[in-house]
Amino acid sequence: MATQSTSEGQRAQSAGRVSRRRFLGGTGAGLLVASSGGPFLNHFARSSGSQAAAVQGQWMSTTCQGCTTWCPVQVKVVDGRAIKVRGNPHSTANHGQICPRPHLALQQVYDPDRIKVPMKRTNPLKGRDQDPGFVPITWDEAMSTLADKMMELRASEESHKFSVFRGRYSYLRDILYGSVPKIFGSPNGISHSAICAEAEKFGAYYTEGFWDYRDYDLENTRYVLCWGADPLASNRQVPHAISIWGEVRDRAEIAVIDPRLSATAAKADEWLPVMPGEDGALAVAMAHVILTEGLWSREFVGEFNDSVNLFKNGEAVDEAAFTEIHSNGVVKWWNIELKDRTPEWAAERSGIPADQIRRVAIGFAKAAPASISWVSPGSCMQARGGYAAMAQHALNGLVGSADSKGGTTQKTKVPAETVPDVGPYQDEIAKKHSKEAKIDQRGTLAFPVLAKGKSGGGVVTNNVADAMLAQDPYDLKVVIAYWANFAFSCSGTSRWEEALSKLPFFAHITTHASETSYFADLVLPAAHHMFEKWSFLKSKQNLHGYSTLTQKVIEPMWDVRQDETEIPWMLAEKLAERGFDNMLTYFKEQFADPETGQQPTNSEEFALSATKFFTQACWNSEHQDYGKYGDRLAGWQDFVDKGVWNSSRYESGKKWGAFGTVTKKFEFYSETLKKSLTAHAEKHSSTVDAVLEATNYTARGEQAFVPHFEPALRWGDEGEFPFVFFEHRSRLNREGRSANCTWYQEHKNVDPGDENWDDVLKMNPVDAKRLGLNNRDMVSVESPTGKLTARLKLWEGVRPGTVTKCYGQGHWAYGRVATQDFHKRIPLGGNNNQILPPEYDRLSGSTARHGGVTRVKVVSV
């Protein structure tokens, strides 16, 4: 719906100017309104005792987006009120189970601190120290204002200076993130992906040609080697992992490489508290052991022609002496990188004893092919981390566990429509300006960003702030951001605050008043994805892919709209009123309801028809892919009721000889990376060595094409900043958005070493004694780029010489629970991104948020 009723508009306008206190306090009329007779917050107190037990309600299917596993869940709705969450019993991927995260969503959807109506800024000055002076407005005024600003860009032939910033998303993302800027005339759909896990994907792509997250055959594995992964708490597939981990422990050995004693490390057979950023040294040393001990897979890799192992410490091998089967370049890898990478060498760099390195490598190889080398962001989202990811994943190839029973797998197909072509709806302005360079500088010499082998194929999310400040390649003038809080979630937060302060016009679509919201000209209240929105997700776990719906299981209490569908439709209506109807025509013509053939006529119909359009292969018996890859759902309503479409179980081994690499083999010498790096160098009339120099890697020559050790890149001099800082994740963090939930704060000690209602910096007692620091001291943590204050926790579960803190606390906005004092902008704890520098793994574009990228000093305050 494009406009509000007269009463809605009067109600919103009558609230008048809203101060920072009233912004969240809910004392102003119009901010806490709910429809008369609707489910108010005191509903929880209506029934007690036997009356509560008699409540029936209805279980309705939807999806949790607390992490990228996107688990199918069900919500119990009683009298229009969501009161309970459980796993979806129709899901084969997560066994109908869930982790703690979905439960916290109940507090999010009914959070009194949510944005309740559209708001506009009245203070032209922007900055963290400025009161925005937000006042409530109607949706009609909000969309008209945004459309006017966008049309000004087209009038001045500057449509490319418009951008959409995308944070977390559903698979309707390409409507707002892709189609809207392209039809309007901009290349700038900027995703959050590079602050998430692109370096992890880099490792699998340049060894086996698979740019995605992997799946793991935990049901049949005999060895799990976790590289910074914490499957029981914070990595993907947590519900599946916690459901099966008891069986895994009974059957398999578990080794965890992590400088912190994580939940998974606490239940492991081996804990290797590596020095952050030195994971690559361990990986190549383990490969050295596997080869010198003769434990590689003959079936997968191959054998010496005379069956005599020539892999000897420090000795080169004749490539002609070895015949490979499903791999490429194992001898080259040995000669270029591995022959001198002994456990003793790695011990000096990693801090892990040589005997333990050797023992873990041998145990991993002997269990093969039912072995898993589990790569995670913690071990590769670091400066120069792409090669560490390659080295860690290469172990799967070395022992034959890549695409093998009990090992790592790729994914089954989940059928879905692609977003319709926007070409016919682009006018000359759009065709011209959508070809401009993207704002994040991807594909430049210093940012190859080689996603899927293409120069500039990925995104450099965090670099957008610097590009905006430098106006290179140009300045941005109008930005829409949704489900994104880059002023909190990107390292080097002060850069984002400065860039957003200088942005002429900014619209933020959000559920809560986040840090980013306070730089906005419009704040638009978003529907909560799990309870108030139509969309779908695709994911995988337990060797099953799935398509899972989110749906409106409750009617929203407040005047919210769905971010990826309703708001684009309403914007398109306003653009059409101003003479640019291309976008609205595209929405109507390309997203007709697959069941009825009817074109959508309003924003709510568009949200539903778009969801049905993209998912029709799962439920429409007339679709060419119906039933081909898994479930045969009995129509749309069956999909709505069950909430999930399940694929057939993944069949291992079919990729052997058919990997997505240049050679079709598992590449230890990566011809795929060689081709990509060479193309990027030639694009800039340069050399591969020059590219490596520009991107801060140390490798030169042939070493660039093999998994190899790169020394950790750290900010700060050790003399001034003696500790290596690293961060970790919480099993309660819903993508970093849990801090305003009391359940999150009350149960924070489920994360090993953490404390309830506090934000602690964990330090080994050995280090604290040396510095004269005591448990529960308040300390200042300072890096070369910033500082924060936290409470000190003395804990043996962190490696000496390092300090660590969980990500997710330190909000100065977001709500009254998330902050110590919201009205005075005093955060509860500290935001790690205030001390983490804006550093990158430039080959993948990833933000280097792990690997001990900065040193810090810790002093009592």
PDB file of C-alpha atoms in Angstrom, residues 124-214:
ATOM      1  CA  PRO A 124      20.712  19.168   9.201  1.00  0.00           C
ATOM      2  CA  LEU A 125      23.897  18.560  11.170  1.00  0.00           C
ATOM      3  CA  LYS A 126      25.007  14.933  11.330  1.00  0.00           C
ATOM      4  CA  GLY A 127      27.352  13.211  13.731  1.00  0.00           C
ATOM      5  CA  ARG A 128      27.466  10.940  16.707  1.00  0.00           C
ATOM      6  CA  ASP A 129      27.187  13.968  18.982  1.00  0.00           C
ATOM      7  CA  GLN A 130      24.168  15.409  17.158  1.00  0.00           C
ATOM      8  CA  ASP A 131      20.514  14.878  18.078  1.00  0.00           C
ATOM      9  CA  PRO A 132      18.849  14.054  14.747  1.00  0.00           C
ATOM     10  CA  GLY A 133      15.615  15.697  15.841  1.00  0.00           C
ATOM     11  CA  PHE A 134      13.531  12.937  14.320  1.00  0.00           C
ATOM     12  CA  VAL A 135       9.812  13.561  13.862  1.00  0.00           C
ATOM     13  CA  PRO A 136       7.209  10.988  12.816  1.00  0.00           C
ATOM     14  CA  ILE A 137       5.809  11.229   9.296  1.00  0.00           C
ATOM     15  CA  THR A 138       3.544   9.173   7.054  1.00  0.00           C
ATOM     16  CA  TRP A 139       4.806   6.532   4.649  1.00  0.00           C
ATOM     17  CA  ASP A 140       3.452   8.701   1.855  1.00  0.00           C
ATOM     18  CA  GLU A 141       5.652  11.616   2.858  1.00  0.00           C
ATOM     19  CA  ALA A 142       8.668   9.345   3.392  1.00  0.00           C
ATOM     20  CA  MET A 143       8.404   7.726  -0.044  1.00  0.00           C
ATOM     21  CA  SER A 144       7.710  11.067  -1.741  1.00  0.00           C
ATOM     22  CA  THR A 145      10.798  12.589  -0.139  1.00  0.00           C
ATOM     23  CA  LEU A 146      12.985   9.679  -1.193  1.00  0.00           C
ATOM     24  CA  ALA A 147      11.596   9.678  -4.732  1.00  0.00           C
ATOM     25  CA  ASP A 148      12.232  13.421  -5.076  1.00  0.00           C
ATOM     26  CA  LYS A 149      15.870  13.003  -4.053  1.00  0.00           C
ATOM     27  CA  MET A 150      16.353  10.159  -6.502  1.00  0.00           C
ATOM     28  CA  MET A 151      14.732  12.022  -9.372  1.00  0.00           C
ATOM     29  CA  GLU A 152      17.077  14.924  -8.770  1.00  0.00           C
ATOM     30  CA  LEU A 153      19.951  12.561  -9.577  1.00  0.00           C
ATOM     31  CA  ARG A 154      18.374  11.483 -12.846  1.00  0.00           C
ATOM     32  CA  ALA A 155      17.707  15.112 -13.786  1.00  0.00           C
ATOM     33  CA  SER A 156      21.396  15.903 -13.325  1.00  0.00           C
ATOM     34  CA  GLU A 157      22.595  12.711 -15.101  1.00  0.00           C
ATOM     35  CA  GLU A 158      24.018  11.400 -11.807  1.00  0.00           C
ATOM     36  CA  SER A 159      21.937   8.287 -11.260  1.00  0.00           C
ATOM     37  CA  HIS A 160      25.108   6.285 -10.558  1.00  0.00           C
ATOM     38  CA  LYS A 161      25.512   8.295  -7.346  1.00  0.00           C
ATOM     39  CA  PHE A 162      22.633   6.336  -5.872  1.00  0.00           C
ATOM     40  CA  SER A 163      23.381   3.146  -3.916  1.00  0.00           C
ATOM     41  CA  VAL A 164      21.677   0.398  -1.945  1.00  0.00           C
ATOM     42  CA  PHE A 165      23.593  -0.993   1.027  1.00  0.00           C
ATOM     43  CA  ARG A 166      22.451  -4.519   1.861  1.00  0.00           C
ATOM     44  CA  GLY A 167      23.092  -6.229   5.169  1.00  0.00           C
ATOM     45  CA  ARG A 168      21.472  -9.554   5.961  1.00  0.00           C
ATOM     46  CA  TYR A 169      18.830 -10.528   3.408  1.00  0.00           C
ATOM     47  CA  SER A 170      16.366 -13.047   2.078  1.00  0.00           C
ATOM     48  CA  TYR A 171      16.420 -14.492  -1.438  1.00  0.00           C
ATOM     49  CA  LEU A 172      14.103 -11.693  -2.518  1.00  0.00           C
ATOM     50  CA  ARG A 173      17.240  -9.546  -2.147  1.00  0.00           C
ATOM     51  CA  ASP A 174      17.716  -8.979  -5.872  1.00  0.00           C
ATOM     52  CA  ILE A 175      14.574  -6.866  -6.047  1.00  0.00           C
ATOM     53  CA  LEU A 176      15.848  -4.016  -3.870  1.00  0.00           C
ATOM     54  CA  TYR A 177      19.575  -4.751  -4.007  1.00  0.00           C
ATOM     55  CA  GLY A 178      19.789  -5.586  -7.715  1.00  0.00           C
ATOM     56  CA  SER A 179      16.830  -4.519  -9.831  1.00  0.00           C
ATOM     57  CA  VAL A 180      16.128  -1.154  -8.174  1.00  0.00           C
ATOM     58  CA  PRO A 181      19.585   0.398  -8.737  1.00  0.00           C
ATOM     59  CA  LYS A 182      19.951  -1.132 -12.209  1.00  0.00           C
ATOM     60  CA  ILE A 183      16.596   0.130 -13.468  1.00  0.00           C
ATOM     61  CA  PHE A 184      17.218   3.494 -11.852  1.00  0.00           C
ATOM     62  CA  GLY A 185      20.686   3.731 -13.419  1.00  0.00           C
ATOM     63  CA  SER A 186      23.319   2.782 -10.857  1.00  0.00           C
ATOM     64  CA  PRO A 187      25.864  -0.059 -10.560  1.00  0.00           C
ATOM     65  CA  ASN A 188      25.849   0.231  -6.786  1.00  0.00           C
ATOM     66  CA  GLY A 189      24.276  -2.633  -4.970  1.00  0.00           C
ATOM     67  CA  ILE A 190      26.714  -3.040  -2.063  1.00  0.00           C
ATOM     68  CA  SER A 191      26.347  -6.160   0.074  1.00  0.00           C
ATOM     69  CA  HIS A 192      27.723  -6.951   3.524  1.00  0.00           C
ATOM     70  CA  SER A 193      29.309 -10.206   2.261  1.00  0.00           C
ATOM     71  CA  ALA A 194      32.940  -9.130   2.561  1.00  0.00           C
ATOM     72  CA  ILE A 195      32.622  -8.490   6.303  1.00  0.00           C
ATOM     73  CA  CYS A 196      31.241 -12.012   6.677  1.00  0.00           C
ATOM     74  CA  ALA A 197      33.163 -14.861   5.029  1.00  0.00           C
ATOM     75  CA  GLU A 198      34.492 -14.329   1.496  1.00  0.00           C
ATOM     76  CA  ALA A 199      38.038 -15.451   2.369  1.00  0.00           C
ATOM     77  CA  GLU A 200      36.603 -18.769   3.523  1.00  0.00           C
ATOM     78  CA  LYS A 201      35.012 -19.281   0.092  1.00  0.00           C
ATOM     79  CA  PHE A 202      38.298 -18.304  -1.560  1.00  0.00           C
ATOM     80  CA  GLY A 203      40.024 -21.410  -0.193  1.00  0.00           C
ATOM     81  CA  ALA A 204      37.509 -23.883  -1.595  1.00  0.00           C
ATOM     82  CA  TYR A 205      37.153 -22.121  -4.938  1.00  0.00           C
ATOM     83  CA  TYR A 206      40.837 -22.038  -5.808  1.00  0.00           C
ATOM     84  CA  THR A 207      41.330 -25.684  -4.899  1.00  0.00           C
ATOM     85  CA  GLU A 208      38.096 -27.382  -5.997  1.00  0.00           C
ATOM     86  CA  GLY A 209      36.176 -24.676  -7.856  1.00  0.00           C
ATOM     87  CA  PHE A 210      33.350 -24.198  -5.345  1.00  0.00           C
ATOM     88  CA  TRP A 211      32.538 -20.631  -4.235  1.00  0.00           C
ATOM     89  CA  ASP A 212      30.198 -21.214  -1.327  1.00  0.00           C
ATOM     90  CA  TYR A 213      30.027 -22.610   2.181  1.00  0.00           C
ATOM     91  CA  ARG A 214      30.638 -26.325   2.391  1.00  0.00           C
TER      92      ARG A 214
END
